PDB file of C-alpha atoms and ligand atoms in Angstrom:
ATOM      1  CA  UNK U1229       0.000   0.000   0.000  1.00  0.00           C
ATOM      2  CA  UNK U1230       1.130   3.743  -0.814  1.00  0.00           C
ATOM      3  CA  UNK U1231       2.341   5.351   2.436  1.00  0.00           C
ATOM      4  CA  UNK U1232       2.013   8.730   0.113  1.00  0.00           C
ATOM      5  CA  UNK U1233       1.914  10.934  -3.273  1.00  0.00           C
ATOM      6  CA  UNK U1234       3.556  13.316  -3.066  1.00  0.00           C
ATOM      7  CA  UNK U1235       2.826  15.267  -6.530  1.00  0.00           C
ATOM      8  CA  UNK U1236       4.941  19.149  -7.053  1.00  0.00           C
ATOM      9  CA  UNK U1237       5.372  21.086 -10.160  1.00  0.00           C
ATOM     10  CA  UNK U1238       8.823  21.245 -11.227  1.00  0.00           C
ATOM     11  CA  UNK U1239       9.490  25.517 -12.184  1.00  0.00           C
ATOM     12  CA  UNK U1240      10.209  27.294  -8.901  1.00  0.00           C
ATOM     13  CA  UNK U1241       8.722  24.692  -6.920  1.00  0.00           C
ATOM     14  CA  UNK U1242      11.100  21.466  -7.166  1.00  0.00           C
ATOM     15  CA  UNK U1243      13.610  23.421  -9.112  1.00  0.00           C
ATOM     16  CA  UNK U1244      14.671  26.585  -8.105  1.00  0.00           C
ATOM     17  CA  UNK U1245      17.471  25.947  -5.497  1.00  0.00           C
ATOM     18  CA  UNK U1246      20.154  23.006  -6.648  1.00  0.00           C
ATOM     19  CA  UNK U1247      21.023  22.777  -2.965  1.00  0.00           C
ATOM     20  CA  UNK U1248      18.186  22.010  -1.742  1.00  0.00           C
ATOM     21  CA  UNK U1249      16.967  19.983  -4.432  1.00  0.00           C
ATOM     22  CA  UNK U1250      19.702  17.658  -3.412  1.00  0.00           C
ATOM     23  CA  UNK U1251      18.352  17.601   0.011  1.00  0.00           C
ATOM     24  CA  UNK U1252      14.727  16.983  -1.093  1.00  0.00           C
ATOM     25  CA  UNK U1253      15.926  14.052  -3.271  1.00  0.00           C
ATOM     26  CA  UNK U1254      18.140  12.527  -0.445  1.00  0.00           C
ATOM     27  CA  UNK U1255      15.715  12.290   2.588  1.00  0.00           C
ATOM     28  CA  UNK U1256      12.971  11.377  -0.374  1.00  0.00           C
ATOM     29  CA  UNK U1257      15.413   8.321  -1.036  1.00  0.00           C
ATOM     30  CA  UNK U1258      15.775   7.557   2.391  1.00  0.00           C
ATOM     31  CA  UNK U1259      12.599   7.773   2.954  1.00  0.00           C
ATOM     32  CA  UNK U1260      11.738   5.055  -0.045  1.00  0.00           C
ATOM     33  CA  UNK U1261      13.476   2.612   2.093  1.00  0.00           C
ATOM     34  CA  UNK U1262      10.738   1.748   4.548  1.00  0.00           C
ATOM     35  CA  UNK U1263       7.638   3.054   2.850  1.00  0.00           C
ATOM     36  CA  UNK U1264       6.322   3.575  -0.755  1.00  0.00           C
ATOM     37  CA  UNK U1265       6.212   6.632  -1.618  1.00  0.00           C
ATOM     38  CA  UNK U1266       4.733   7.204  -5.145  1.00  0.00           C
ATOM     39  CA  UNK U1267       6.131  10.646  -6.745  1.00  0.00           C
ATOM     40  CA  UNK U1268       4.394  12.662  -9.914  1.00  0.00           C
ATOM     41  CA  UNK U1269       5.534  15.498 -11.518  1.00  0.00           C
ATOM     42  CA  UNK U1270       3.018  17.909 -12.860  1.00  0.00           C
ATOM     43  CA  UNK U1271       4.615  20.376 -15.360  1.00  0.00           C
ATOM     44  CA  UNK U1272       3.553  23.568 -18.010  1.00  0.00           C
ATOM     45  CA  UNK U1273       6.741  22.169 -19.675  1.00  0.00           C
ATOM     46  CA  UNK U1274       6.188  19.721 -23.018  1.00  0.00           C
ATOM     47  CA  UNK U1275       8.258  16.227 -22.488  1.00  0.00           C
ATOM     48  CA  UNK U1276      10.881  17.998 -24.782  1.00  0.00           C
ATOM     49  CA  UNK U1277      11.418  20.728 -22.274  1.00  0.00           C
ATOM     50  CA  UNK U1278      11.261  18.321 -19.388  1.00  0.00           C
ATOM     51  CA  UNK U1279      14.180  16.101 -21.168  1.00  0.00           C
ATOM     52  CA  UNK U1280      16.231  19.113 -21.176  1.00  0.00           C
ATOM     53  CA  UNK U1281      15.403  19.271 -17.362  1.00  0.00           C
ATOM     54  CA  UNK U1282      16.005  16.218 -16.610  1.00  0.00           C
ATOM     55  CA  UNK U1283      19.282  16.242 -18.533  1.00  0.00           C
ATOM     56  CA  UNK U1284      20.592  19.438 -16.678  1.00  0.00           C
ATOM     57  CA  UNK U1285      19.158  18.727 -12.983  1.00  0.00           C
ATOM     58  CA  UNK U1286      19.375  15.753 -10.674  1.00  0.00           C
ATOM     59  CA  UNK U1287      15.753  14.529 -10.826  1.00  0.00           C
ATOM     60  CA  UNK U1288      14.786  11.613  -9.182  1.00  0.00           C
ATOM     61  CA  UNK U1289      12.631   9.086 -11.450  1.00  0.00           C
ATOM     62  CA  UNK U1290       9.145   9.609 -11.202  1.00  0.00           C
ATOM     63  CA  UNK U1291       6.564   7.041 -11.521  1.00  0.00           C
ATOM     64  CA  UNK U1292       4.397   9.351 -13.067  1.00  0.00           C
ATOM     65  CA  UNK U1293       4.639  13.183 -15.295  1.00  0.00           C
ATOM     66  CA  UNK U1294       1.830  15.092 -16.455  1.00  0.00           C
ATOM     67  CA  UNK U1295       2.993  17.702 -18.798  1.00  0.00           C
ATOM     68  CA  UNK U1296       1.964  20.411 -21.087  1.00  0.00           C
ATOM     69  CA  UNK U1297      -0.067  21.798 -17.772  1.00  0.00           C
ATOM     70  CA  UNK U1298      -2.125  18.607 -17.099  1.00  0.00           C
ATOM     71  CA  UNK U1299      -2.957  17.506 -21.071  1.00  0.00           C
ATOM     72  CA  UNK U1300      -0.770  14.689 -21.246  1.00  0.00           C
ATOM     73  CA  UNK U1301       0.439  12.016 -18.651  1.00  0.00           C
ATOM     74  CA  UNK U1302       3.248   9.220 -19.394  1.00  0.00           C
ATOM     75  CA  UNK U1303       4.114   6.583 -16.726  1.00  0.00           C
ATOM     76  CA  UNK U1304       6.960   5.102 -15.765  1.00  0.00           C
ATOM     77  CA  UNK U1305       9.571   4.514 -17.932  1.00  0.00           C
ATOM     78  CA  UNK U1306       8.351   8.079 -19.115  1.00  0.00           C
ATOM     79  CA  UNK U1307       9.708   7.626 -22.500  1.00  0.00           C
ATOM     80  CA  UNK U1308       7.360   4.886 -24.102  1.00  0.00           C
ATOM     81  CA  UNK U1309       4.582   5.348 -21.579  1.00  0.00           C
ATOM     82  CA  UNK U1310       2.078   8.018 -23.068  1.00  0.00           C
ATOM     83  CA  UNK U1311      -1.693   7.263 -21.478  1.00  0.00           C
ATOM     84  CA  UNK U1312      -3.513   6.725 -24.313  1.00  0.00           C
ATOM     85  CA  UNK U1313      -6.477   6.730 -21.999  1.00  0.00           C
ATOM     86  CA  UNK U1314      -5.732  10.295 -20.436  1.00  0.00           C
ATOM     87  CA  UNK U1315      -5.442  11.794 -23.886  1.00  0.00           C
ATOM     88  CA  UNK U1316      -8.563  10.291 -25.187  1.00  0.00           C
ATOM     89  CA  UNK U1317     -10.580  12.213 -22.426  1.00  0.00           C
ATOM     90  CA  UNK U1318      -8.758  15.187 -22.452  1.00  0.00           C
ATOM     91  CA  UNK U1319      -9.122  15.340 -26.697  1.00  0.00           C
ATOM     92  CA  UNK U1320     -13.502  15.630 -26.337  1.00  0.00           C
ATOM     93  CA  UNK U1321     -14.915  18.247 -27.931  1.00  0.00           C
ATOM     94  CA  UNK U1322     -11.163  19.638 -27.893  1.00  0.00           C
ATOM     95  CA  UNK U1323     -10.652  22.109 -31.482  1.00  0.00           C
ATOM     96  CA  UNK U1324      -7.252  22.972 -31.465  1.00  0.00           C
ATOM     97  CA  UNK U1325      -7.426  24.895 -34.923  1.00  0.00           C
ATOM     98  CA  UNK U1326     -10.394  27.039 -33.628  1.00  0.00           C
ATOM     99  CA  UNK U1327      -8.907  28.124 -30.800  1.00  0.00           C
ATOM    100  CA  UNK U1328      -5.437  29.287 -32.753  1.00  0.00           C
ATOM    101  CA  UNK U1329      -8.613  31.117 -35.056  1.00  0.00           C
ATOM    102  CA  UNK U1330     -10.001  32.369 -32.054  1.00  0.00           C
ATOM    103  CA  UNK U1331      -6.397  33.213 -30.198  1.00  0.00           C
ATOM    104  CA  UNK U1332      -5.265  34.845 -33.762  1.00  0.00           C
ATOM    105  CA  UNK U1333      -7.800  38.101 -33.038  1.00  0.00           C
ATOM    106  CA  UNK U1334      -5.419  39.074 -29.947  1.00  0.00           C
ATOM    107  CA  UNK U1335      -2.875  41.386 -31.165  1.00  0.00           C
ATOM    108  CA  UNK U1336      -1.486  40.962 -27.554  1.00  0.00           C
ATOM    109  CA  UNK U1337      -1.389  36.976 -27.482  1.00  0.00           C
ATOM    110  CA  UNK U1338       2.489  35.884 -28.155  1.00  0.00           C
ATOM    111  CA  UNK U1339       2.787  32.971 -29.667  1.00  0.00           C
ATOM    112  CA  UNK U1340       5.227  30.364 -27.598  1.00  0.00           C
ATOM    113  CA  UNK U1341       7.955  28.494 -29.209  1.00  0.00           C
ATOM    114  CA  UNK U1342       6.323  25.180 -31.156  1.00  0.00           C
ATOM    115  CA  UNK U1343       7.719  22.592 -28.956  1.00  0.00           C
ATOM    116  CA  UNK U1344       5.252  24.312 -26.572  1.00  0.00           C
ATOM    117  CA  UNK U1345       2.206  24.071 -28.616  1.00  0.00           C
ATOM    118  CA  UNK U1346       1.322  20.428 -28.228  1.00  0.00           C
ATOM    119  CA  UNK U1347      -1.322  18.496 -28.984  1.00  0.00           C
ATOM    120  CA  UNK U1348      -3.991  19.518 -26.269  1.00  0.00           C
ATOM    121  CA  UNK U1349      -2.775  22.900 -25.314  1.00  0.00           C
ATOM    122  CA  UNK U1350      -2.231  26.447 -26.905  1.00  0.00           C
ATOM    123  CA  UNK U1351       0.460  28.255 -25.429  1.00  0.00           C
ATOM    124  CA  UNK U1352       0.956  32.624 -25.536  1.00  0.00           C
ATOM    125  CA  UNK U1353       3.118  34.606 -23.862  1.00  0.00           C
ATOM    126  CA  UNK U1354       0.898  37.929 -22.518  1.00  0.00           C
ATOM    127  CA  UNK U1355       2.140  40.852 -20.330  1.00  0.00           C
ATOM    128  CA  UNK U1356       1.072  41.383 -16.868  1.00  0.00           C
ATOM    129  CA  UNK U1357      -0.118  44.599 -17.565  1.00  0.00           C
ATOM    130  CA  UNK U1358      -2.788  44.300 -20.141  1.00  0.00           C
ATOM    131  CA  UNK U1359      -3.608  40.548 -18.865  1.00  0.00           C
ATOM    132  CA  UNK U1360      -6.628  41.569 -16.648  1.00  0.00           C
ATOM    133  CA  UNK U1361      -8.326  43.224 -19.955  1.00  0.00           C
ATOM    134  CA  UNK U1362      -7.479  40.704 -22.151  1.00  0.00           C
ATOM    135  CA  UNK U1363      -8.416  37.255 -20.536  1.00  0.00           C
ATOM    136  CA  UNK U1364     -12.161  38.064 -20.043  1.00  0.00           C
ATOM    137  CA  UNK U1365     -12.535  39.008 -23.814  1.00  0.00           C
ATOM    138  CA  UNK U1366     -10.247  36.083 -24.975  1.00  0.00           C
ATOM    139  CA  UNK U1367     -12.799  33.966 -22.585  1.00  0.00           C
ATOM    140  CA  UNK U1368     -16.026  35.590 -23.788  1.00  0.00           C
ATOM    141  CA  UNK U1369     -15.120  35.157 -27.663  1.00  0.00           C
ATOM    142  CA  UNK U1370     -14.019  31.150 -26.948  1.00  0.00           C
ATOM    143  CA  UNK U1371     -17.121  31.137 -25.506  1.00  0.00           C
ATOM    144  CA  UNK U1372     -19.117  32.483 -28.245  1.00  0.00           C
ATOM    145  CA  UNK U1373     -17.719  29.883 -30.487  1.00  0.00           C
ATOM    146  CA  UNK U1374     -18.510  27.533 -28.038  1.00  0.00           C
ATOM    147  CA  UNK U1375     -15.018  26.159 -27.270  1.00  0.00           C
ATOM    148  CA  UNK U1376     -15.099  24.160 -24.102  1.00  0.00           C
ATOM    149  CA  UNK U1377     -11.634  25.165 -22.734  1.00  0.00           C
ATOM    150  CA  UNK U1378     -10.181  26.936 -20.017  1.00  0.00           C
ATOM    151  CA  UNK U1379      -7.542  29.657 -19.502  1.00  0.00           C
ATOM    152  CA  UNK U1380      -5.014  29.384 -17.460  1.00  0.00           C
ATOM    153  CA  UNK U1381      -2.268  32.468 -16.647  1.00  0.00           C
ATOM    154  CA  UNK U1382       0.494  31.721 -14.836  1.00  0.00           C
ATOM    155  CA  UNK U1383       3.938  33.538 -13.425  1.00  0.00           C
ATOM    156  CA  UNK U1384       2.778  36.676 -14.923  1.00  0.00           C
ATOM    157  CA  UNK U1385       3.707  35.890 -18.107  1.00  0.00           C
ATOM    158  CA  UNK U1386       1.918  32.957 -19.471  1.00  0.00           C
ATOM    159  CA  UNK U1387      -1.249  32.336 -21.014  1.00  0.00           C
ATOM    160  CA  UNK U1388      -3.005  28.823 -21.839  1.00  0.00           C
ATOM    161  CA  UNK U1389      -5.689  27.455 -23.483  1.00  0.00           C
ATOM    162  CA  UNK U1390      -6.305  24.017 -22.580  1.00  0.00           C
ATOM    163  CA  UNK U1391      -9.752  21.599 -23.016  1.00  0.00           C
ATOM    164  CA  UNK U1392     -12.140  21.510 -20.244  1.00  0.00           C
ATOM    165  CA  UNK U1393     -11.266  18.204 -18.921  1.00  0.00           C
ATOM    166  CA  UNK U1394      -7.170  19.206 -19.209  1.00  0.00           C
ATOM    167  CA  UNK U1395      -5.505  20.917 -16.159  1.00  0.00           C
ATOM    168  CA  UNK U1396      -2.883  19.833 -13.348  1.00  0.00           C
ATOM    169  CA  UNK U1397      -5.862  18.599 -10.826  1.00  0.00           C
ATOM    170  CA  UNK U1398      -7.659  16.777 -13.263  1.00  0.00           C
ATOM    171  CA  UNK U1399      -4.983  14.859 -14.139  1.00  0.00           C
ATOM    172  CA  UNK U1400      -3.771  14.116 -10.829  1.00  0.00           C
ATOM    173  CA  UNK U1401      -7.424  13.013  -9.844  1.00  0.00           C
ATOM    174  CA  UNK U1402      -7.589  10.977 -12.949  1.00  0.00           C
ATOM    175  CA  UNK U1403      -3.820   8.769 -11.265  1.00  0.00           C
ATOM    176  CA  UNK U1404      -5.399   9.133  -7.689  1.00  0.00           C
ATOM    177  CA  UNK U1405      -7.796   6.858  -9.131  1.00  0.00           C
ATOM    178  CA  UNK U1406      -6.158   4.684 -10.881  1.00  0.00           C
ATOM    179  CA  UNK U1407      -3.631   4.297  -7.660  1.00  0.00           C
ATOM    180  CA  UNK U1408      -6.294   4.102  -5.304  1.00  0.00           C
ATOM    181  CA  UNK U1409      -4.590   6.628  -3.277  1.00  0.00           C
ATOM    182  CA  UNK U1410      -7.195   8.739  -0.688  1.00  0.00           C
ATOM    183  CA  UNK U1411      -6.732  12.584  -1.069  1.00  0.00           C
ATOM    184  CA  UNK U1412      -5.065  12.769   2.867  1.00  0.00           C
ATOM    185  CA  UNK U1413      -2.447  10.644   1.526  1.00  0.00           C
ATOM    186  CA  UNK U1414      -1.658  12.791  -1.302  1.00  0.00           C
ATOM    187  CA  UNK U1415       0.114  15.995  -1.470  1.00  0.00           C
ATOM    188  CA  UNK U1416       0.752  18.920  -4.129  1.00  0.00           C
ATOM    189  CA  UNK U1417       3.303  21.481  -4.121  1.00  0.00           C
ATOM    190  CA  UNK U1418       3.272  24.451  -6.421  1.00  0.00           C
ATOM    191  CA  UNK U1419       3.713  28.017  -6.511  1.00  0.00           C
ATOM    192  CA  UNK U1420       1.880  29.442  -9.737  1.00  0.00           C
ATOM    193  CA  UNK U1421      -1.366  29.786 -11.216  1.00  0.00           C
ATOM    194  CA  UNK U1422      -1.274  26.719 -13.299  1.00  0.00           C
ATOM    195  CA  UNK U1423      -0.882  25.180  -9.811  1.00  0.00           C
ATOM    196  CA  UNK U1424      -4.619  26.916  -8.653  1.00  0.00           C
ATOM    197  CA  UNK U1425      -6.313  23.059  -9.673  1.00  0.00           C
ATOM    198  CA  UNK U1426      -3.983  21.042  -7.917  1.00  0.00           C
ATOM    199  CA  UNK U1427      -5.438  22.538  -4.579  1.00  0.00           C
ATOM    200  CA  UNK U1428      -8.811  22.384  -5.451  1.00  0.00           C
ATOM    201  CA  UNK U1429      -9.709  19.092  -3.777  1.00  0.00           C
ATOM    202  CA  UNK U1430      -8.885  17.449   0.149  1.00  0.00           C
ATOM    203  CA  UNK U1431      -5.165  16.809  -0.479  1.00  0.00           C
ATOM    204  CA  UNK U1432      -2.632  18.056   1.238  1.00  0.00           C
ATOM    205  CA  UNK U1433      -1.365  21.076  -0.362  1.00  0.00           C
ATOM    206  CA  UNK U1434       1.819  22.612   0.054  1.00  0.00           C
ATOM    207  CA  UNK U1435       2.824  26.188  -1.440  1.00  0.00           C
ATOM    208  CA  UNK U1436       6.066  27.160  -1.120  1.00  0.00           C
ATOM    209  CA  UNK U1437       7.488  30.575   0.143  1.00  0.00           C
ATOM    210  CA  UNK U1438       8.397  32.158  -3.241  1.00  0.00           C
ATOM    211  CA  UNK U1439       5.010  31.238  -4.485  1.00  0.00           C
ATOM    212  CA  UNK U1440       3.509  33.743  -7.294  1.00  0.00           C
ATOM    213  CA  UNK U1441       0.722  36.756  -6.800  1.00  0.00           C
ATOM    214  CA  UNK U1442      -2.151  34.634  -8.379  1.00  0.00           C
ATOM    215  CA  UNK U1443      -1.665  31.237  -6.523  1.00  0.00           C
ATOM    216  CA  UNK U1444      -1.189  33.696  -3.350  1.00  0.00           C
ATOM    217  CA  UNK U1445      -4.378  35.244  -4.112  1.00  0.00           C
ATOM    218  CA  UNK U1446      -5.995  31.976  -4.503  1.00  0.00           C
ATOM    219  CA  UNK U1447      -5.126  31.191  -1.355  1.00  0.00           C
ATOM    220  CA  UNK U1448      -5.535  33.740   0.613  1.00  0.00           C
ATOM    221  CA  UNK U1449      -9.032  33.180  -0.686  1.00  0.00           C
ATOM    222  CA  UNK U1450      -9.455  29.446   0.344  1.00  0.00           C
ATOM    223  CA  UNK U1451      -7.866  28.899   3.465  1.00  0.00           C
ATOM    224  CA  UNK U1452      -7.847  25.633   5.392  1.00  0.00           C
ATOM    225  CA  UNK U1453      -6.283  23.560   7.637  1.00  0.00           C
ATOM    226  CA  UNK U1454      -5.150  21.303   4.717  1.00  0.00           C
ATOM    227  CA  UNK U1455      -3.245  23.884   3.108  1.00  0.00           C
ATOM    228  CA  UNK U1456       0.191  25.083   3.730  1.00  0.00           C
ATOM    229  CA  UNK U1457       1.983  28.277   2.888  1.00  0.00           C
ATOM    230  CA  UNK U1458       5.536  27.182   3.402  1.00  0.00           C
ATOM    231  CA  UNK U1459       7.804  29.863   4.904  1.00  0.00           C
ATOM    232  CA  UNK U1460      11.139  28.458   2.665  1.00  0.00           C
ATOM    233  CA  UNK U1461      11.404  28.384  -0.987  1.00  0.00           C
ATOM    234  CA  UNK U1462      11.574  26.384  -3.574  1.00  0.00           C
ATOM    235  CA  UNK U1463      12.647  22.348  -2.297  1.00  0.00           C
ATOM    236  CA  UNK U1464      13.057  23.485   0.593  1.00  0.00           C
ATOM    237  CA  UNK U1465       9.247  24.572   1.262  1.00  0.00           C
ATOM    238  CA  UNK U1466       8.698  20.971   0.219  1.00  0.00           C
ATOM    239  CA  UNK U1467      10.132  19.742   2.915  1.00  0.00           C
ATOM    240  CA  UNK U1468       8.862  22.286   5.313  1.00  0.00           C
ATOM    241  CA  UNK U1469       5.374  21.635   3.970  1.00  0.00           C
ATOM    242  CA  UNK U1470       6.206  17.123   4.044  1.00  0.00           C
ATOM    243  CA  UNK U1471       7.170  17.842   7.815  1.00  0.00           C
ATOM    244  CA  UNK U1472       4.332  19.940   8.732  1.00  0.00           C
ATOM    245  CA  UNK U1473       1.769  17.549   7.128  1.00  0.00           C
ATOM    246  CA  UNK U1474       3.811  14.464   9.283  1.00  0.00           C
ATOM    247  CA  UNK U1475       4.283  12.680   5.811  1.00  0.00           C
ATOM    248  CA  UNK U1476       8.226  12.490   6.142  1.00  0.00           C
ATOM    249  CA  UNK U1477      10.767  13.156   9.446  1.00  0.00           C
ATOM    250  CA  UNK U1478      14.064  14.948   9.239  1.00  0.00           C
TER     251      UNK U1478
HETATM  252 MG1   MG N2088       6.065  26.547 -11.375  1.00  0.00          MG
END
């Protein structure tokens, strides 16, 4: 049986600080020796971004990565396990050329590199400062057209469009299930706004220190007693946040 989940986004929440990274990972693998401890990364990177990750940090192996903000999960080994499954739901009703139509109206919408525009997702770059005028008219036209997606802004400078059934939480709902894992044994760590769905249900949730205005926001919003606001950044708030919960001991 799973002693935990613990699921974090990588950006500024995992990654951020190398040093304590290496701390995370070490009393993580310690910690694997007397109880199972099943790990997921949940990522706005592609899998092509995340390889260069993985190549240039020291990431333990997860048993799980969502990617492309929640539209596309692969299981362990990560390289010829794409869920089939997960992409079927995700794809319903999902138009990616009409939302690029739709998207293509917004003087003001950046397009991201292509490796970011995968299958399920739609990917802009969009300036703080004009993002509060834009998203509600970006939202109302998808709507018009009757485009079941959501957007998503994160870090202050990302925008995505993503189906309905996409997103971070739904995807880590979708591997609670299949796991059988309950939400108190489960928590998620993140510190932007493409984080906001992981803490939508009962798990534990964990956001660290340096977490961004929006996800602060959020929470400010929806206190309770299952959610953290680490002091420390980055790893570091991880293990804050693991220690506070009781999940691990240092
Ligand atoms: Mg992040």
């Amino acid at each position: 049986m799973t002693d935990f989940l613990l699921v974090t986004d990588l950006d500024q929440t995992l990654i951020g600080d190398d040093r304590a990274l290496i701390t995370l990972n070490e009393i993580l693998e310690e910690n694997r020796q007397q109880k199972e401890i099943k790990l997921v990364y949940s990522t706005g990177r592609s899998l092509e971004l995340y390889g260069q990750l993985n190549q240039e940090k020291h990431l333990l192996s997860p048993d799980a990565l969502i990617t492309s903000v929640g539209t596309e999960i692969y299981f362990h080994p990560i390289k010829d396990n794409f869920d089939l499954q997960w992409a079927n739901n995700v794809s319903e009703n999902w138009d990616q050329e009409a939302v690029f139509s739709v998207a293509s109206h917004f003087a003001d919408l950046v397009l991201q590199p292509l490796s970011e525009q995968t299958p399920f997702k739609v990917s802009y770059y969009l300036s703080e400062k004009i993002a509060q005028e834009v998203i509600p008219r970006l939202k109302a036209d998808l709507a018009r057209e009757k485009l079941e997606t959501q957007v998503i802004y994160s870090a202050s400078y990302a925008l995505d469009i993503l189906p309905k059934k996409g997103g971070k939480g739904s995807a880590l709902q979708y591997l609670r299930k299949q796991w059988k894992i309950a939400a108190n044994k489960t928590v998620v760590c993140g510190d932007s706004g493409n984080d906001i769905t992981l803490f939508k249900g009962e798990e534990r949730g964990i956001i660290v220190g340096n977490a961004k205005s929006e996800l602060l926001q959020w929470y400010d919003q929806h206190k309770t007693p299952f959610r953290y606001l680490a002091k420390q950044h980055c790893a570091r708030g991880i293990l804050e946040g693991l220690n506070y919960f009781g999940f691990i001991t240092t």
